[in-house]
Amino acid sequence: MLSRTVLRASKAPSTIARRGFRTSTARLSSPYHYPEGPYSNLPFNPKTRFFAYRYWGTMAFFYGLPYGIAVWQTSKNDSLICAFGPDNESSLLEIRRWKKYETEFHPIASWDAPCPTPDLDRDEVLDIHYFSDTLTICLVLAGGDLVIVREDPQDGEDRVEIVGSVDVGISAAAWSPDEEMLAITTKASTLLYMTRDLENIVDITLNSSDLNVSTHVSVGWGKKETQFKGKKARALRDPTMPETIDEGILHHLDVKNTNISWRGDGAYLAVNSIEGQVRRVIRVYSREGVLDSVSEPVDNLVGALSWRPAGNIIAGIQRVEDAVKVVFFERNGLRHGQFDLRVTTDDMAGWASDIGLKWNADSTVLAVSFTDRVQLWTMSNYHYYLKQEIICKPEESSLRPIHLCWHPEKALHVASSVAFGVQRLAYAFAVSSSPTSPPDDYGVVAVTDGKSLKLTPMRIANVPPPMALHELKLEYNVTDVVIACRRSETISLLLAVLHRNVLSLFSWDVDSLALQPPSLAWQVSLVTPALTPYLLNSQTAFGPHDLVNVLQRGVQGPILQMFDSVGLPEFDGELNLDTQVEILVAQRLGDGSDAYLLANRQHSTNHQDDGDRTYSELTSDFPVSVVKCNTQTVDSAVYVQPKSTHKMVTVNGNATSSLERPTANGVGSHDQAILFCLDEHGSLFANERCLVKNCTSFLVTPAHLIITTSQHMLKFLHLTQKAETLEIPPDTPETDERCRRIERGSKLVTVMPSIFALVLQMPRGNLETIYPRALILAGVRDNISRKLYKKAFLACRNHRVDMNILHDYAPAQFLKDVGLFIDRVKKVEYIDLFLSQLRDEDVSQTMYKETIRDNYTTDTAKSEGLPAMLSVPLGSKINRICDAFIGALRNRSQEYLQNIVSAHVCKTPPDLDAGLALIATLRKQDSSQIEATVEHICFLADANRLYDHALGLYDLEVALLIAQQSQKDPREYLPFLQNMHKMPELRKRYTIDDYLGRHTKALTHLFELDAFEEVKSYATKHSLYAQALDHYRHQEGKVLELTRLHAHYLQQEGKFKDAGIAYEYMKDYSSASESFRQAHLWRESISNASMDPLAYPKIHSLALSLAETLTESKDFYSAATIHLDYLSDIVAAARLYCKGYHFADAIRIVTLQKRLDLLESIIDPGLVEGMASMTELLADCKNQLNAQMPRVRELRIKKAEDPLAFWDGEIEGADVPDNVSIAPTDTSTTGGSLFTRYTNRTGTVGTDATRKTSKNRRREERKRARGKKGSVYEEEYLVNSIERLIDKINAVGPEVARLVTGLMRRTMRERARAVESAMVEVVEMCKGCEEEVFQSTKPEDKVDMEPTREDMHGYRPQGGDGVLFQSLEERRKPRKPPVVKDFETLSLLCG
């Protein structure tokens, strides 16, 4: 246990004070006071002739004043306000301050405090309280005085003032937790409530009538009378009637004192007092002074009392004949459990004759104070553990228990009196466990419980507390224990146990199969130096060269003792250390190890908790290294040298002892190491860097720093060479292996990387062993890198890790070491399991993505001289691995035949033919493994598919074997197979292929059988004309027959062009012409008709029909060509050329045929008609742009100003919700979905009948296509409409150019200018609106109300909602704006 320097009062300056009574009359006439005046507070008369002797005698006595009581001053760096005196020899009362990190007291005030009541030998301070806001100290004295001490008195105020007095005396006092109310019990059996100004507000008399307030009824919970015992259970008496009834009789050692204890929230207080000199009663009062309950009678109950701040139980002491128990009461006065203090009858008459109780601030530790010692008890898993015993007065004993004062804010900080002064201690909950570095990570946890040391190796036997695998019984209560590993022929653990002034070393062979308890190696008694009046054994730790170190603390400072491997002192005497040294860092055993002492920085008056936390090496003359660190706020620390074989160090800081000592396992050189520190506020530091501010516990392994956070997260940080490069994982357990959720309040106990196990302790105290994915994957990757494939495989198998990581983490290495993998794994079923789980997904980049920045795969490839990306061949991963296994197992087929079959079947697609061929080979060899192999392949693949593939191999014996393993009826396959045996080979193959639907192969077998008629029939039946033609390509006659069948088939299928080509190939020109005509190929149709002499008279009608068809399809140029070439109709040809804006061709043929009259009758009217239609078209385009552009602009302005109103529609004055769910689900029951509001649709939300049918989808698609004004689709419709307009303008551009040229050639200049001007204007309008209209399609422009794919979390609506979802998706896709083509104007019209 570590303690602050023990101090003795050194100065006691006198402070003149006066009395000022407020509640009673001054009693200056008593024999204990002098007359009113400047000497009224002096215990002597300065005018006598013996004044000098009396004065110096008194001053010498002041230096030796006994410590009385203390209170924490939280506002000034946790100073301690101590009250010294009065005692039987002097009535002087002195208040002093002990500042943190200082070695002397600072006087505040002192005065004479003679007892005003004659029934007391001396006065006594019952309560002292410091008010940090007013810098005042309030003391309550047993004589009845209420004293206020002001540190900074104002004008007209006295430093020490007695503000009130209770004439009959005070028996107990206690301030409420909120410092607003003082509760006092007087010796006249009254309870007083006073305000902070010490004004009495409630006066309650404690009398015997209070005992009738509570009527207690026990239902016998947990007693043997209430347990079911079979048929005779009904005959038992009423369990609510106990065998004996306690009367509440007093114990003969009861000091008849009174105690007051407030509940943590200040709503109730409990008073433990004696009623009628015959019974002890605990009364519970409300804050208003109303009696709430009275405790049930308990025999031998004594005066100790402490209400747990959490409020559930009230602790008291019961002394029975042979034991002392801590008993608990509920607020209603009923008993609620107990535990034994484990004292003997001799102890009960000695140091356990008077006992006090006090809970700490967070209700985790119960301090039991005796006359010469203090015990700290904690509760875990419904068992009370004795964690620490502080021997405060080893050579003397008083009649009163040691005064103990817990810190009101820092739960594990405590101050207590010792033999020669005051000590302040700070504790931290820690775990004593074995090293966490493999292979020494047995997870041994040592739990201290008084004189018992409970040991459990979690890796071997996971025994839940409070039980343990082994319990060591020691002579004294355990103070500290540390565990280290020693390697010799076997791995053994060493346990150094410090119990009081004895150091014991135990050896434990945990590697043996017969796990025996630890054996004592040696034991030594720690000698207290002669000149040291008080020495506190603080800590033990292992050091270099098998040294065992013990750190002791005394008044003069810390002392270090060292013992060698056989228990002999390393030096003569002890090593006196500098007072800065606070912690001894435990170290691993073995040569070359270093030991460390953690020293505190020099404290300055202006030091703040958030100051510098750096550390540096100090010069030391000792065989240990001293590291300087700010331990003011450190709870625990760890030295670690990343990527080394050394173990980690966990130590407790804050200049304290821990309730359970943490592990100490070893470090490397500290100038290259990282110091991890966890302070009491939850901030975890790595050297100077603050990693997290919400850490609750941490552990270190060779690969990770493991922490738990107050957000109930377990995180793994990869260790690096520098603290600055440590990466803290985010709180995303769904996607990051380094983070996972844990139960609320869980803390780390130990970690065993060898078995990937982590032990957590729940708030109740029970243990839970988990296997975090980060530990498993780290172990798997490490085993893969070391080519320990069996360990990696078993880890994946046991913890359900995808086995693809065995290949994906290092693909090149795995493919190279397939043979090694087989040799290491060995078992056939294990290899089959690996092959069956192969997937083409690279799990090292998806579900098991490496979280270390330097990927192993890259490093491995570089070490082998291969590029990381080119070291693995391309192709299917599954097939690549299966082929590698087939190649590696080819020479070991007898042993691994099953694996070869699995490798064939597990390919993508499965290579069933290769597997069946292997079975066929085995059948020919008459192998004994054939039956097992057939059964295995039928297990891997569908037996029906295997049966078909076996038939496809034309091996009827294999097919029969497969059929026998399937569920087929023998009546189905036996006749078929018997029939196959009777057929010739080619006919058998044809029948099998036809049965299997392999028609191409069946046709090949028919060709080989030379059955042409069957070929024609089979080709016609299965449309295998191309294959049949390929077989008979050298037999022209048969080719023509097959071609005719093919052409007829194409004609029926509507493939008229192909049919026409086939007919033309056979020189059937009439059929070819008809087929081409149906395909609208007028050139080919007329050409074939012209080659048929019989069809020549019909050419005119055919040409006329084709011209009409082309005219209807707007192909004016082709129709004009037919009229000109085949019908010799110049007029019709010229008219058609003009309709297609081909005025140059129209003028050419008119002048060619010398029909100039047609220029004015055909060409000019055509130009005028074309000019009119084109002008109308351009005017419509202009009007469309003028109408749609403002509307698009208006919609976008509205959407930018109020997106919610835009998507919801016009809702004037409506209270629009701001918490609309973006991703509606089928189980939604409130409000409409986002898509319902978008589209202004109504319907029943939350049912499958809403907008999810195909009918609703079609209706929504029609609505989207219409783009109705005011709907959500309007903007999309307008943008698409403008895009179509631009495409139309680009299409008519060449026609406009030909029209303008024709008008100018026919001297129609003004008409040409008008058309060109209209075209230029429309083109410029299109260019001007292009950027504005299509800006919403840019990636950086997003609509806040539109749900993204991330918002939807993979949800894709159906039905009508799906139409809108598709529309919004298309809006977010990058969309290239259409290009507006330039219109080239005629230079003759530019002027």
GROMACS .gro file of C-alpha atoms in nm, residues 1081-1083 1086 1099-1100 1102-1111 1115-1129 1133 1136-1137:
model
   34
 1081LEU     CA    1  -3.551  -0.340  -9.836
 1082TRP     CA    2  -3.676  -0.190 -10.166
 1083ARG     CA    3  -3.346  -0.214 -10.349
 1086ILE     CA    4  -3.676  -0.490 -10.691
 1099ILE     CA    5  -4.230  -0.484 -11.125
 1100HIS     CA    6  -4.442  -0.171 -11.182
 1102LEU     CA    7  -4.416  -0.365 -10.682
 1103ALA     CA    8  -4.235  -0.032 -10.731
 1104LEU     CA    9  -4.557   0.164 -10.677
 1105SER     CA   10  -4.628  -0.029 -10.356
 1106LEU     CA   11  -4.276   0.028 -10.227
 1107ALA     CA   12  -4.294   0.402 -10.305
 1108GLU     CA   13  -4.618   0.438 -10.109
 1109THR     CA   14  -4.470   0.254  -9.815
 1110LEU     CA   15  -4.158   0.474  -9.811
 1111THR     CA   16  -4.369   0.790  -9.840
 1115ASP     CA   17  -3.837   0.842  -9.650
 1116PHE     CA   18  -3.908   1.091  -9.928
 1117TYR     CA   19  -3.568   1.058 -10.090
 1118SER     CA   20  -3.601   0.681 -10.148
 1119ALA     CA   21  -3.962   0.716 -10.268
 1120ALA     CA   22  -3.854   0.986 -10.516
 1121THR     CA   23  -3.576   0.759 -10.645
 1122ILE     CA   24  -3.827   0.477 -10.716
 1123HIS     CA   25  -4.063   0.717 -10.899
 1124LEU     CA   26  -3.776   0.846 -11.105
 1125ASP     CA   27  -3.596   0.517 -11.188
 1126TYR     CA   28  -3.873   0.256 -11.205
 1127LEU     CA   29  -4.195   0.456 -11.266
 1128SER     CA   30  -4.047   0.739 -11.480
 1129ASP     CA   31  -4.270   0.989 -11.303
 1133ALA     CA   32  -4.024   1.253 -10.797
 1136LEU     CA   33  -4.122   1.410 -10.312
 1137TYR     CA   34  -3.776   1.569 -10.325
   0.00000   0.00000   0.00000
